Short mmCIF file of C-alpha atoms and ligand atoms in Angstrom, two decimals:
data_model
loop_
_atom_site.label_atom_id
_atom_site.label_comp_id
_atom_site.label_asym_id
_atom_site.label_seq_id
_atom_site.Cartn_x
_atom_site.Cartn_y
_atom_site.Cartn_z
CA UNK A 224 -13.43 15.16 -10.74
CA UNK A 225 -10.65 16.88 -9.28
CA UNK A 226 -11.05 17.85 -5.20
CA UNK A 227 -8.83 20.49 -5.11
CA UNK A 228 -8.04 21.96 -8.10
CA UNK A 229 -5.58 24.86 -6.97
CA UNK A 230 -2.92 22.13 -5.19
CA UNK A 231 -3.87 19.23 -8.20
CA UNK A 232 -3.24 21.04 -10.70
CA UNK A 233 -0.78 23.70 -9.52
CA UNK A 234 2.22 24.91 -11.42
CA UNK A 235 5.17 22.55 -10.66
CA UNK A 236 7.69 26.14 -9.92
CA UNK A 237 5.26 27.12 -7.75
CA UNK A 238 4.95 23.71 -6.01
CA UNK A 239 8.18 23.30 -5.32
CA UNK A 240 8.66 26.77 -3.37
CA UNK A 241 5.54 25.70 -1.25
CA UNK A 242 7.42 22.52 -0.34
CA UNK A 243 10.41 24.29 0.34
CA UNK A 244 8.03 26.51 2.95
CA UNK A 245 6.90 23.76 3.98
CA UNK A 246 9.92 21.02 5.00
CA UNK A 247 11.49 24.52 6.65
CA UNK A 248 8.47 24.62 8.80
CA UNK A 249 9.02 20.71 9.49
CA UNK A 250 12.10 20.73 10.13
CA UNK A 251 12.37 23.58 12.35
CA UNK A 252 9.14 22.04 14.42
CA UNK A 253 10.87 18.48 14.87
CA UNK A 254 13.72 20.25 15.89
CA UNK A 255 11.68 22.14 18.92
CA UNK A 256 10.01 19.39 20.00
CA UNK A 257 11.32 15.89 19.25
CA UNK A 258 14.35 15.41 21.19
CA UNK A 259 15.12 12.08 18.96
CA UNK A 260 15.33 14.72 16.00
CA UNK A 261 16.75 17.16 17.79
CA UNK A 262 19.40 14.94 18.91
CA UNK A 263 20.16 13.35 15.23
CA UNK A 264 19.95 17.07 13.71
CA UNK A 265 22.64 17.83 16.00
CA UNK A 266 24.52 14.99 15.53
CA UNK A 267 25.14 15.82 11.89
CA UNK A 268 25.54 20.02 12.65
CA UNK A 269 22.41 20.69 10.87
CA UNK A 270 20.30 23.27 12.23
CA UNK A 271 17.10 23.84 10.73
CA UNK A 272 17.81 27.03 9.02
CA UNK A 273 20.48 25.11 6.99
CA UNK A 274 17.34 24.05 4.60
CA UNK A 275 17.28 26.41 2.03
CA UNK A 276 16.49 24.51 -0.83
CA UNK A 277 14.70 21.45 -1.28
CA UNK A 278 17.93 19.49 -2.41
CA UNK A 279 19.01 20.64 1.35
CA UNK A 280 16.26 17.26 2.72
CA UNK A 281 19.35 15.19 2.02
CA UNK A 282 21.36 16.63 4.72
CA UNK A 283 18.47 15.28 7.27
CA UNK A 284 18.31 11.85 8.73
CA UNK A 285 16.34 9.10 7.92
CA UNK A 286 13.77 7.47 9.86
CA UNK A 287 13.01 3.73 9.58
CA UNK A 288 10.51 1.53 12.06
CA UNK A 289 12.82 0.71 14.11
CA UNK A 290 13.89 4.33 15.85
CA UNK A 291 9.67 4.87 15.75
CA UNK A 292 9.86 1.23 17.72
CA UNK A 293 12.39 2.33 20.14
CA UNK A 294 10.52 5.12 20.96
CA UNK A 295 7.15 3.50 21.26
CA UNK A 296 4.49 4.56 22.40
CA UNK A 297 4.50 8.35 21.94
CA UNK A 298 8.36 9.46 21.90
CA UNK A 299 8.30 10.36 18.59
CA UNK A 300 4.63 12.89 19.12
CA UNK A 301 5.34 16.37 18.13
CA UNK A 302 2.34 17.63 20.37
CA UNK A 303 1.14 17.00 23.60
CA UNK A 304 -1.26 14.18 24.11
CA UNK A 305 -3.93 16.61 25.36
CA UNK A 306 -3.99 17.91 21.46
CA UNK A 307 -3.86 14.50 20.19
CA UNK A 308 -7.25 13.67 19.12
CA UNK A 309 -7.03 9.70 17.43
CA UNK A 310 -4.59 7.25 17.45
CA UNK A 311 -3.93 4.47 14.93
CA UNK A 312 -0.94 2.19 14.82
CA UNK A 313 0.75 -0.17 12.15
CA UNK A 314 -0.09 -3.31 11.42
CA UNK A 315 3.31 -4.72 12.74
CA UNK A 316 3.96 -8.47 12.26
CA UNK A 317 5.91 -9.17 15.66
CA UNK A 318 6.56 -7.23 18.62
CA UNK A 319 4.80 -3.93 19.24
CA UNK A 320 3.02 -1.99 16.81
CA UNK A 321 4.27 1.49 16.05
CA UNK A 322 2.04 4.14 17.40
CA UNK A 323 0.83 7.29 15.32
CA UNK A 324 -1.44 10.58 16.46
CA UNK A 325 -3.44 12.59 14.93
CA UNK A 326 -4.16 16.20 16.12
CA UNK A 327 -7.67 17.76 14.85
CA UNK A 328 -5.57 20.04 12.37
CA UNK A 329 -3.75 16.12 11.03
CA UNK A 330 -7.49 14.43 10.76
CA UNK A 331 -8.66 17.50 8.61
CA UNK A 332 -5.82 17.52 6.06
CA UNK A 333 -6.22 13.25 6.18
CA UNK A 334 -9.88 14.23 5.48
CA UNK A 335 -9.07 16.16 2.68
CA UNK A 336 -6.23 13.78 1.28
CA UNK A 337 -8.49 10.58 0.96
CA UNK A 338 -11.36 12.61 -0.44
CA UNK A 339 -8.58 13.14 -3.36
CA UNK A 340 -8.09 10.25 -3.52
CA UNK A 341 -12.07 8.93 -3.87
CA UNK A 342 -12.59 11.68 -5.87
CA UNK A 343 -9.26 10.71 -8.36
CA UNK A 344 -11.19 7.49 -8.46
CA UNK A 345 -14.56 8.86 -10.06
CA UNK A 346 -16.54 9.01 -6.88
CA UNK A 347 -19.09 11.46 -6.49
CA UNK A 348 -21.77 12.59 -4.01
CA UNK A 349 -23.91 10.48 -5.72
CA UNK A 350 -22.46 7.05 -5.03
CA UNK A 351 -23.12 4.81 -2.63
CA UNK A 352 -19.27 3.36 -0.84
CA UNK A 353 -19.55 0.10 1.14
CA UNK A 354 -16.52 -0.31 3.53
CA UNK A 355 -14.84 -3.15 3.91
CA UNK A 356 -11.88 -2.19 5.60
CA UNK A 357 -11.60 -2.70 9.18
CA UNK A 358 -12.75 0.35 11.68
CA UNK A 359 -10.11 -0.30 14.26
CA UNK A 360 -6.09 1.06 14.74
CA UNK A 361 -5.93 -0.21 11.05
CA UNK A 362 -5.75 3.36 9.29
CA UNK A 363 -8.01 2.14 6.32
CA UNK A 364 -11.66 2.09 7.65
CA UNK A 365 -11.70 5.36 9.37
CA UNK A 366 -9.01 6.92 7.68
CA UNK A 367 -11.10 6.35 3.93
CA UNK A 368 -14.53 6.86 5.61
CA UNK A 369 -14.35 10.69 5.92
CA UNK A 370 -13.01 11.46 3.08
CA UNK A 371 -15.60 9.79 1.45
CA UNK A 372 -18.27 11.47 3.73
CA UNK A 373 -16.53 15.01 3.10
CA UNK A 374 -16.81 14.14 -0.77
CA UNK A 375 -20.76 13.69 0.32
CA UNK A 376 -21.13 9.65 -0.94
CA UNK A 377 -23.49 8.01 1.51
CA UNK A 378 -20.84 5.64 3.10
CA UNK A 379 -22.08 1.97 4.30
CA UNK A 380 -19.51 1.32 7.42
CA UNK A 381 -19.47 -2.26 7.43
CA UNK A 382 -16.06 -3.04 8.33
CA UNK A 383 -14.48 -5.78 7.36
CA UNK A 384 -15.26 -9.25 7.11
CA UNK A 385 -18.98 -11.20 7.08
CA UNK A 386 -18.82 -11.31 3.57
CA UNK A 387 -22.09 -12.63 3.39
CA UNK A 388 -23.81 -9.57 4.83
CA UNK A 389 -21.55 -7.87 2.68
CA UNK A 390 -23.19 -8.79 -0.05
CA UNK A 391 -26.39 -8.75 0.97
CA UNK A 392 -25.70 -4.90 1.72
CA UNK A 393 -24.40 -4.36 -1.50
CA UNK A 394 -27.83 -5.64 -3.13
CA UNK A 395 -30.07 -4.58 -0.70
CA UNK A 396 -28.56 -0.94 -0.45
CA UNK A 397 -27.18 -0.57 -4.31
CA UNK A 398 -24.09 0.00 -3.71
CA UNK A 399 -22.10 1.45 -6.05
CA UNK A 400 -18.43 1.42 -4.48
CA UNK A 401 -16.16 -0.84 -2.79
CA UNK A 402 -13.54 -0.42 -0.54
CA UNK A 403 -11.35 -2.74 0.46
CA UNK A 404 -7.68 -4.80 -0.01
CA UNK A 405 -7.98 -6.13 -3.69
CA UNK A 406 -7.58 -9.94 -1.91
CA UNK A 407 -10.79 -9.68 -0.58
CA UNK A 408 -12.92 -7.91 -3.51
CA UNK A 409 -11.72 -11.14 -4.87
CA UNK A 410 -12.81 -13.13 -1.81
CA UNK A 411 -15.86 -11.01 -2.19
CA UNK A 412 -16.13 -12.29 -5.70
CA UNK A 413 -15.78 -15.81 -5.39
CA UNK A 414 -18.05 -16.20 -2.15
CA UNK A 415 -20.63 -14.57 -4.42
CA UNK A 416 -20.65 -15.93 -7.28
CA UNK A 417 -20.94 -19.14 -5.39
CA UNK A 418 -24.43 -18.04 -3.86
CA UNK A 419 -25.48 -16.79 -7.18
CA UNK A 420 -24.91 -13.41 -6.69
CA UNK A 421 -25.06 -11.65 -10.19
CA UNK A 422 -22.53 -8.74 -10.22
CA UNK A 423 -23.47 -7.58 -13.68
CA UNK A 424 -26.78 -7.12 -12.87
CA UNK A 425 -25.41 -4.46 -9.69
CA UNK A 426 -25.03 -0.90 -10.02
CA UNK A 427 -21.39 -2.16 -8.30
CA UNK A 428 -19.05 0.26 -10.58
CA UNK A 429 -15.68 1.51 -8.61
CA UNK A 430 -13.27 -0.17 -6.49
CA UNK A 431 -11.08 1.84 -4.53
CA UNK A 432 -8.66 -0.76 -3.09
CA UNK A 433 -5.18 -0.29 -1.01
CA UNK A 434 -3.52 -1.32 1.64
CA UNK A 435 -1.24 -3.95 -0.90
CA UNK A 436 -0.10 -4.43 -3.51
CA UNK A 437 -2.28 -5.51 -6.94
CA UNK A 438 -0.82 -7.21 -10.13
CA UNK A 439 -2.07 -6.21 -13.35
CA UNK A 440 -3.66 -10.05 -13.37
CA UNK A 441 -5.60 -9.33 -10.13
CA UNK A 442 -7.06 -6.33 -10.83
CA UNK A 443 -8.22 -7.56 -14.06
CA UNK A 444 -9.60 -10.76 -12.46
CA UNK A 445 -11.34 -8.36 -9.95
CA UNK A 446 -13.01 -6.28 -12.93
CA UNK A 447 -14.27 -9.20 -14.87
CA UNK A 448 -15.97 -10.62 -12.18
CA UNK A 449 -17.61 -7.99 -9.99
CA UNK A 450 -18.04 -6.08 -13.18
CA UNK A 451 -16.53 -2.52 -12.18
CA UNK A 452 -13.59 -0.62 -12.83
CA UNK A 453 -10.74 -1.10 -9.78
CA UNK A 454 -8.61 1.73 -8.48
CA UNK A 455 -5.29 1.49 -6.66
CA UNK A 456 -4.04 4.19 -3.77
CA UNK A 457 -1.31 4.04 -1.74
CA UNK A 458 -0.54 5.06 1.48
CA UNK A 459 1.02 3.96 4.70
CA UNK A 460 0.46 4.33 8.84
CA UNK A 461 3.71 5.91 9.57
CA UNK A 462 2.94 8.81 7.23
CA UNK A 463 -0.35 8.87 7.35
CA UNK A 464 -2.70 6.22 6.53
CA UNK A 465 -4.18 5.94 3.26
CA UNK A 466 -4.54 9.45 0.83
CA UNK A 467 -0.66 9.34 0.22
CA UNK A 468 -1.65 8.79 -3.84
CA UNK A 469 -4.44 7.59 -5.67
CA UNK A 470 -4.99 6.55 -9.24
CA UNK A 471 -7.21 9.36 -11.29
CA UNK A 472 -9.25 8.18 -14.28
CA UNK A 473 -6.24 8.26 -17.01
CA UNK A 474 -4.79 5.06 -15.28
CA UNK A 475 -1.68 6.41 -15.45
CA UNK A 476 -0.02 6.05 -12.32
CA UNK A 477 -0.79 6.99 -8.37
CA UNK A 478 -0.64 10.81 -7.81
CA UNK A 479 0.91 11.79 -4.80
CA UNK A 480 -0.41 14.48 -2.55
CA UNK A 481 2.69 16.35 -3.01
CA UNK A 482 1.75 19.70 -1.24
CA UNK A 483 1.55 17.47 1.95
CA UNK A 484 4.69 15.27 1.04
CA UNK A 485 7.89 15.54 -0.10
CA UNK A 486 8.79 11.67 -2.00
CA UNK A 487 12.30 10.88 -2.72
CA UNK A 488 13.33 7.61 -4.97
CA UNK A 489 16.69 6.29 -3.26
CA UNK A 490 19.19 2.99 -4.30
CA UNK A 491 18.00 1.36 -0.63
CA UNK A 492 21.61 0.44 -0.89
CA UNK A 493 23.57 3.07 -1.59
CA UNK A 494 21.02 5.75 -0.05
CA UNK A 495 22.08 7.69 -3.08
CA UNK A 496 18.94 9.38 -5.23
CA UNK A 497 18.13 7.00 -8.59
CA UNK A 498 18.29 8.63 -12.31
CA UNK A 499 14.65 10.20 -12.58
CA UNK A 500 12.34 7.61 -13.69
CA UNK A 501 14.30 4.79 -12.52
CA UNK A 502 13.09 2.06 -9.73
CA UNK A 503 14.22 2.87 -6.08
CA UNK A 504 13.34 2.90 -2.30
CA UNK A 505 10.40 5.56 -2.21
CA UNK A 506 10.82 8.07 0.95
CA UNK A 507 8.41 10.10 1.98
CA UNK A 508 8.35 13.80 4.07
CA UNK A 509 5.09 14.19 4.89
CA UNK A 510 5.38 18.59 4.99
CA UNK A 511 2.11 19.64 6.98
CA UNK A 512 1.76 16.80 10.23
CA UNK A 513 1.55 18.54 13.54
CA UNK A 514 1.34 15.27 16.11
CA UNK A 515 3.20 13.12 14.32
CA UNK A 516 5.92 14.06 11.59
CA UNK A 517 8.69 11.82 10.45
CA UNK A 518 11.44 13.00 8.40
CA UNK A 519 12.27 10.94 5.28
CA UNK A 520 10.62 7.96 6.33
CA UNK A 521 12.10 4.91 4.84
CA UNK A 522 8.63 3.27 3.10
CA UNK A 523 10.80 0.00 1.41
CA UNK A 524 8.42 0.29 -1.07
CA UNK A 525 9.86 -0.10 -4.69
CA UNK A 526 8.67 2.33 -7.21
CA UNK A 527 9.54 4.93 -10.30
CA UNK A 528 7.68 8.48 -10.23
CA UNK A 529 6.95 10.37 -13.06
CA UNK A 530 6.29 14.09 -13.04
CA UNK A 531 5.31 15.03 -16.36
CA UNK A 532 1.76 16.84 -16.73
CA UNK A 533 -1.06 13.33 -16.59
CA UNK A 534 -3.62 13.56 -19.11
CA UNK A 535 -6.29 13.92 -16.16
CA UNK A 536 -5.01 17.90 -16.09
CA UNK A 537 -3.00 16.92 -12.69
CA UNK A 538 0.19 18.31 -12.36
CA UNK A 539 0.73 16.39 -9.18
CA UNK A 540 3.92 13.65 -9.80
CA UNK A 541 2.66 9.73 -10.07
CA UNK A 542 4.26 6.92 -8.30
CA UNK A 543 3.94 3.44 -10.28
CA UNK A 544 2.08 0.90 -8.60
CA UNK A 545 3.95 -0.31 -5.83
CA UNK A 546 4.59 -4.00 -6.51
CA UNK A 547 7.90 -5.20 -4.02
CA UNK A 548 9.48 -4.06 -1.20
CA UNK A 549 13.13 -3.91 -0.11
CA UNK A 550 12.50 -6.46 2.49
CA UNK A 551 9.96 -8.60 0.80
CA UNK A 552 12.22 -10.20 -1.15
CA UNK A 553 13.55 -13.78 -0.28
CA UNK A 554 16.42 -15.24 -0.49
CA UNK A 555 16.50 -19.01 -1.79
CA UNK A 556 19.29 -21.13 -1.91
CA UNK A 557 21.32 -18.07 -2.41
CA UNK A 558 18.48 -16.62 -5.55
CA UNK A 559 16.94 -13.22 -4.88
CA UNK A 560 12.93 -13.51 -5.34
CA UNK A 561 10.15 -11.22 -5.21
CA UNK A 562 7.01 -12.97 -4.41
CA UNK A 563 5.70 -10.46 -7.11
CA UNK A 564 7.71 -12.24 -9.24
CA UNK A 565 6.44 -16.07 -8.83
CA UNK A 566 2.71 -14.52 -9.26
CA UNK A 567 3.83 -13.05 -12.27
CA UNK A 568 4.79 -16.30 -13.97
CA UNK A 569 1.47 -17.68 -12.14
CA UNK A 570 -1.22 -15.60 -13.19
CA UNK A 571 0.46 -15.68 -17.20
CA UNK A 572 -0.63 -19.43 -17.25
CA UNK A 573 -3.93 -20.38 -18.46
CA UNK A 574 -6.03 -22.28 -15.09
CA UNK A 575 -4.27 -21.22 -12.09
CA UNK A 576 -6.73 -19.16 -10.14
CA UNK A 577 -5.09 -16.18 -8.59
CA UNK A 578 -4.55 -17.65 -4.82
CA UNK A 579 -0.83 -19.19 -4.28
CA UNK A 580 0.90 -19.83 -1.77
CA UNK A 581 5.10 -19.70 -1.35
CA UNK A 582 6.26 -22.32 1.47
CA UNK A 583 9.49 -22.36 2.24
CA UNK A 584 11.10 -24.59 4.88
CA UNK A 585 14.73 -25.74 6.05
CA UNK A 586 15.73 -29.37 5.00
CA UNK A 587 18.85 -30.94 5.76
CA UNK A 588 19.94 -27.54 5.98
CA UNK A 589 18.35 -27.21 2.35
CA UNK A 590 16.16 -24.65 1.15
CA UNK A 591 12.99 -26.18 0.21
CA UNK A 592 10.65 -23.74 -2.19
CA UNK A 593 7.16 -25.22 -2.55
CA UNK A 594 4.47 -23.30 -3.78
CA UNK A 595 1.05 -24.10 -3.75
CA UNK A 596 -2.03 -23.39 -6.09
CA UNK A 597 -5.06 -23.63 -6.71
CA UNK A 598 -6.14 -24.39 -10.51
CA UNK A 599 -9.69 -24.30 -12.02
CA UNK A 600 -12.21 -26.77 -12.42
CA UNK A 601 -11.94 -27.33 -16.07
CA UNK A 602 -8.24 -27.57 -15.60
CA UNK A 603 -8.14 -30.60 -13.24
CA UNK A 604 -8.06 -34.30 -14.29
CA UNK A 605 -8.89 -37.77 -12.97
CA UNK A 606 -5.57 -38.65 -15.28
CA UNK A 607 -2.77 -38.64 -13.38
CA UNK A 608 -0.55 -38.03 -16.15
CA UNK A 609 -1.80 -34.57 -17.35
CA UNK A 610 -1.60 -33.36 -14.00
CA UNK A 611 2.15 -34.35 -13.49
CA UNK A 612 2.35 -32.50 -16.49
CA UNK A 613 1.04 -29.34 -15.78
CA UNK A 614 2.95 -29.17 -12.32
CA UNK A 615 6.10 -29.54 -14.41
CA UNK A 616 5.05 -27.04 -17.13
CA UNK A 617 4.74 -24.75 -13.92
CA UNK A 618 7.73 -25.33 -12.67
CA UNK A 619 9.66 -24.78 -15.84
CA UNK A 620 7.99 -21.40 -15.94
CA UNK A 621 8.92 -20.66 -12.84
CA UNK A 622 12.27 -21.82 -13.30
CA UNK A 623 12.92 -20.01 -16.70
CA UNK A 624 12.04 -16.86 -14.63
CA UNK A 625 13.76 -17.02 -11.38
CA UNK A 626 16.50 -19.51 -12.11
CA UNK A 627 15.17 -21.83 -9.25
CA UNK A 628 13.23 -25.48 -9.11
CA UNK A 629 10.22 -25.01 -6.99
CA UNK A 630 7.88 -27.70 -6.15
CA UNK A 631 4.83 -26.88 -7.38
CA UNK A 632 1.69 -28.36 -5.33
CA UNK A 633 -1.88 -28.37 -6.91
CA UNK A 634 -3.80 -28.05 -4.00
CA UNK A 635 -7.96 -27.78 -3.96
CA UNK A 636 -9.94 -24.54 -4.47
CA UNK A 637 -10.31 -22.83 -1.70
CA UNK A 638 -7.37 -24.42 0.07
CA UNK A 639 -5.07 -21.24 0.55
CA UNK A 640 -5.90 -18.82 3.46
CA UNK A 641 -8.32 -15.51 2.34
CA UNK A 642 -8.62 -12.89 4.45
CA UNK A 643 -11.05 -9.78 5.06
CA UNK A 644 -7.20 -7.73 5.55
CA UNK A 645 -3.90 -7.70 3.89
CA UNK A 646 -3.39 -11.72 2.16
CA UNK A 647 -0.40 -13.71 2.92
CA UNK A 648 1.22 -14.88 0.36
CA UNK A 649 4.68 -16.45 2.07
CA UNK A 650 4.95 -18.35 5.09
CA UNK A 651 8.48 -18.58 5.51
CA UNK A 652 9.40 -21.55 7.90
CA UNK A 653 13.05 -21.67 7.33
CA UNK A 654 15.16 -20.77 11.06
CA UNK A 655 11.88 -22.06 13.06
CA UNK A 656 12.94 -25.03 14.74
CA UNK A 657 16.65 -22.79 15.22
CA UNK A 658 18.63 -24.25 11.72
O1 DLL B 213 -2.05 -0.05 4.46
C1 DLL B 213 -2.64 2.28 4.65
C2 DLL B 213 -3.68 2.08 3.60
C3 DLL B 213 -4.90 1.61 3.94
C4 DLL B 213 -3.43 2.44 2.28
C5 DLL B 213 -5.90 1.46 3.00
C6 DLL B 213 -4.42 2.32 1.32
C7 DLL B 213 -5.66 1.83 1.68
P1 DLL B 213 -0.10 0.16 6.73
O2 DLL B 213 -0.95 -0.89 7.35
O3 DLL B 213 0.80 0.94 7.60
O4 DLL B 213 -1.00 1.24 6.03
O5 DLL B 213 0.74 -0.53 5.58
C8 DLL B 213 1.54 0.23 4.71
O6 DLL B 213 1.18 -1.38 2.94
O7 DLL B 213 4.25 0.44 3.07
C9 DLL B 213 2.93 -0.84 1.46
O8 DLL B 213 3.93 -1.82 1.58
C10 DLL B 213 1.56 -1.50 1.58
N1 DLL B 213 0.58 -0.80 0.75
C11 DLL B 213 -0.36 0.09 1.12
N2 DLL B 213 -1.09 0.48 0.04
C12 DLL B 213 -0.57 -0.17 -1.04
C13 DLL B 213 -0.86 -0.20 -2.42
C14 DLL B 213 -1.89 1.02 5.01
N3 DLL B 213 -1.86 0.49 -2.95
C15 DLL B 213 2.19 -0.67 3.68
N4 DLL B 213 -0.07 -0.98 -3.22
C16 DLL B 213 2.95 0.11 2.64
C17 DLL B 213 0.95 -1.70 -2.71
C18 DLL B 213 0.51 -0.97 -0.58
N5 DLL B 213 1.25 -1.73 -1.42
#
């Protein structure tokens, strides 16, 4: 179903002017009332009425984490706190988080945005949408709950984590869609299976999972075993929270709410705008916030967009499933690696259940790359030999991929870390101890 047909499926011409209206309106509103902006506007001699086209967003700044840091808590609020009716912040990994408001006007259009994005999915009034996202200053419990309630599904708000009363929800209430990081529908998954849970036997049919990224493996992994198609969207705290871009039924790509944001695709090293279709830095305008608007915000997200017509009758442009970002990638012994990469090779080979973990640690001044996995029952032997051999058959994979030896450590199901959140899939150990 599509929410709002008039902005889904609008003419592209016509879409365009309205974001033109729109990053004026920004732009001249940052400008009044954000001193930061105000100060880096002047800095370059741009005034706001210099935006006359929408080409003209590369004469303004852009914003990373850290200027949103430096002003933390509220320096970068457009509004005064008396009209700021919520706040969230980012799930930063060190220091403090980065703040973001919402005024009533910002929670209605997020409202509207993540009902899209349900409603991209398949979701109707007539479906039943179990939460498992965490109701807290994550954005992705309360932030997905209304626009499912606005779409009219009868949401179950039981945050995340108790998996067991998870699924005794989901059979006791019929649920009929989940929501939650793919990690844990897989989490979900295996903790069921293992009290006997049968998921074919559920009226279980949509996922709608964000919040990280999903291989093509994992999602399939996640269909096979609770039985149910799985839906990506995309979004991020900074911008908004989730209802950036969601997947509609042609599985063709994430369409982003474009009438609320303007997305660039940049080299993140030369800052310079990539050939259309080609893999770059996505940055993101969001055109309609009133508490809290950032211009160009740098995601680090790697992606491609595509804007011809999808066969879903949205005109909307689709981002590719975000899979790496600019400062996910590690550097070993001098070798650039995604992590998306190593799963990749992983989840390829036949027995390797789709939890890894990549250690890496400083020896002798070394890089040492270990990563660990867990491999199915029928896979593991008493003989020594055959599993010597399928650690090195690993590692050549690996190897033929990223150039590197890694050592490859079988360890027991249910070993590696799962989490109700976002998983972990590097703990990086290297510079600890100060070498
Ligand atoms: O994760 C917002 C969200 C919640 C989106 C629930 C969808 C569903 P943050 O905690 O600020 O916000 O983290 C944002 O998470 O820059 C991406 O790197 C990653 N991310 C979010 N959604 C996806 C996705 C929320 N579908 C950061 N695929 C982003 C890949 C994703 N990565």
């Amino acid at each position: 179903m599509i929410w709002n047909r008039e902005y889904e499926t609008m003419d592209r011409e016509a879409l365009r002017e309205l974001q033109l209206r729109r990053l004026q309106s920004t732009v001249s509103w940052v400008y009044e009332r954000v001193p930061y902006y105000r100060e880096e506007l002047d800095r370059r001699g741009v005034k706001p009425r210099d935006i006359k086209s929408l080409e003209d967003v590369r004469k303004l700044p852009f914003t990373d984490k850290r200027a949103l840091r430096d002003t933390y808590p509220f320096g970068m609020f457009a509004v005064d706190l008396d009209d700021v009716v919520r706040i969230h912040s980012s799930s930063g990994t060190t220091g403090k988080p980065i703040v973001v408001g919402y005024t009533r006007g910002d929670l209605n259009t997020w409202t509207e945005l993540t009902a899209r994005v349900a409603a991209e999915a398949g979701v109707t009034h007539t479906d039943r949408a179990q939460m498992a996202f965490g109701y807290g200053m994550f954005t992705g419990g309360f932030g997905m709950h209304y626009g499912l309630e606005r779409i009219g599904a009868t949401v179950i708000p039981a945050s995340a984590g108790n998996t067991e009363r998870h699924l005794m929800m989901m059979q006791d209430f019929q649920t009929t869609v989940l929501v939650s990081t793919p990690s844990y529908a897989l989490y979900m998954a295996e903790v069921g299976e293992k009290a006997g849970v049968d998921f074919s036997a559920l009226p279980l049919r949509v996922g709608l999972f964000g919040g990280e990224p999903c291989s093509g493996a994992i999602r399939q992994e996640i269909e096979s075993r609770l039985h149910i198609r799985a839906t990506d969207n995309y979004g991020l705290s900074e911008v908004m929270g989730p209802g950036v871009s969601g997947e509609c039924e042609a599985d063709a790509g994430l369409h982003i709410a474009e009438d609320h944001f303007l997305v660039e695709i940049v080299d993140p090293v030369t800052d310079e705008p990539v050939a259309p279709g080609e893999e770059g830095e996505l940055i993101i305008t969001p055109l309609t916030k009133e508490a809290f608007p950032v211009l160009r915000y740098r995601t680090h997200d790697l992606t491609r967009l595509h804007t011809e017509k999808c066969s879903c009758g949205r005109t909307l442009a689709r981002m590719e499933k975000v899979r790496k970002r600019t400062d996910d990638m590690l550097i070993i012994r001098g070798v650039n690696v995604f992590p998306s990469q190593v799963e990749d090779v992983l989840f390829k080979i036949e027995g390797i259940r789709p939890h890894y973990l990549i250690v890496l640690d400083r020896k002798q001044g070394l890089d040492d790359f270990e990563v660990q996995i867990e491999i199915a029952e029928e896979v593991f032997s008493d003989i020594m030999a055959d599993m010597v051999a399928f650690t090195k058959h690993v590692s050549e994979k690996l190897h033929a991929v990223l150039g590197l030896h890694a050592r490859v450590k079988l360890v027991e199901p249910g070993t590696v870390e799962r989490t109700a959140g976002k998983a972990k899939r590097v703990l990086d150990r290297r510079g600890e101890d100060g070498c």
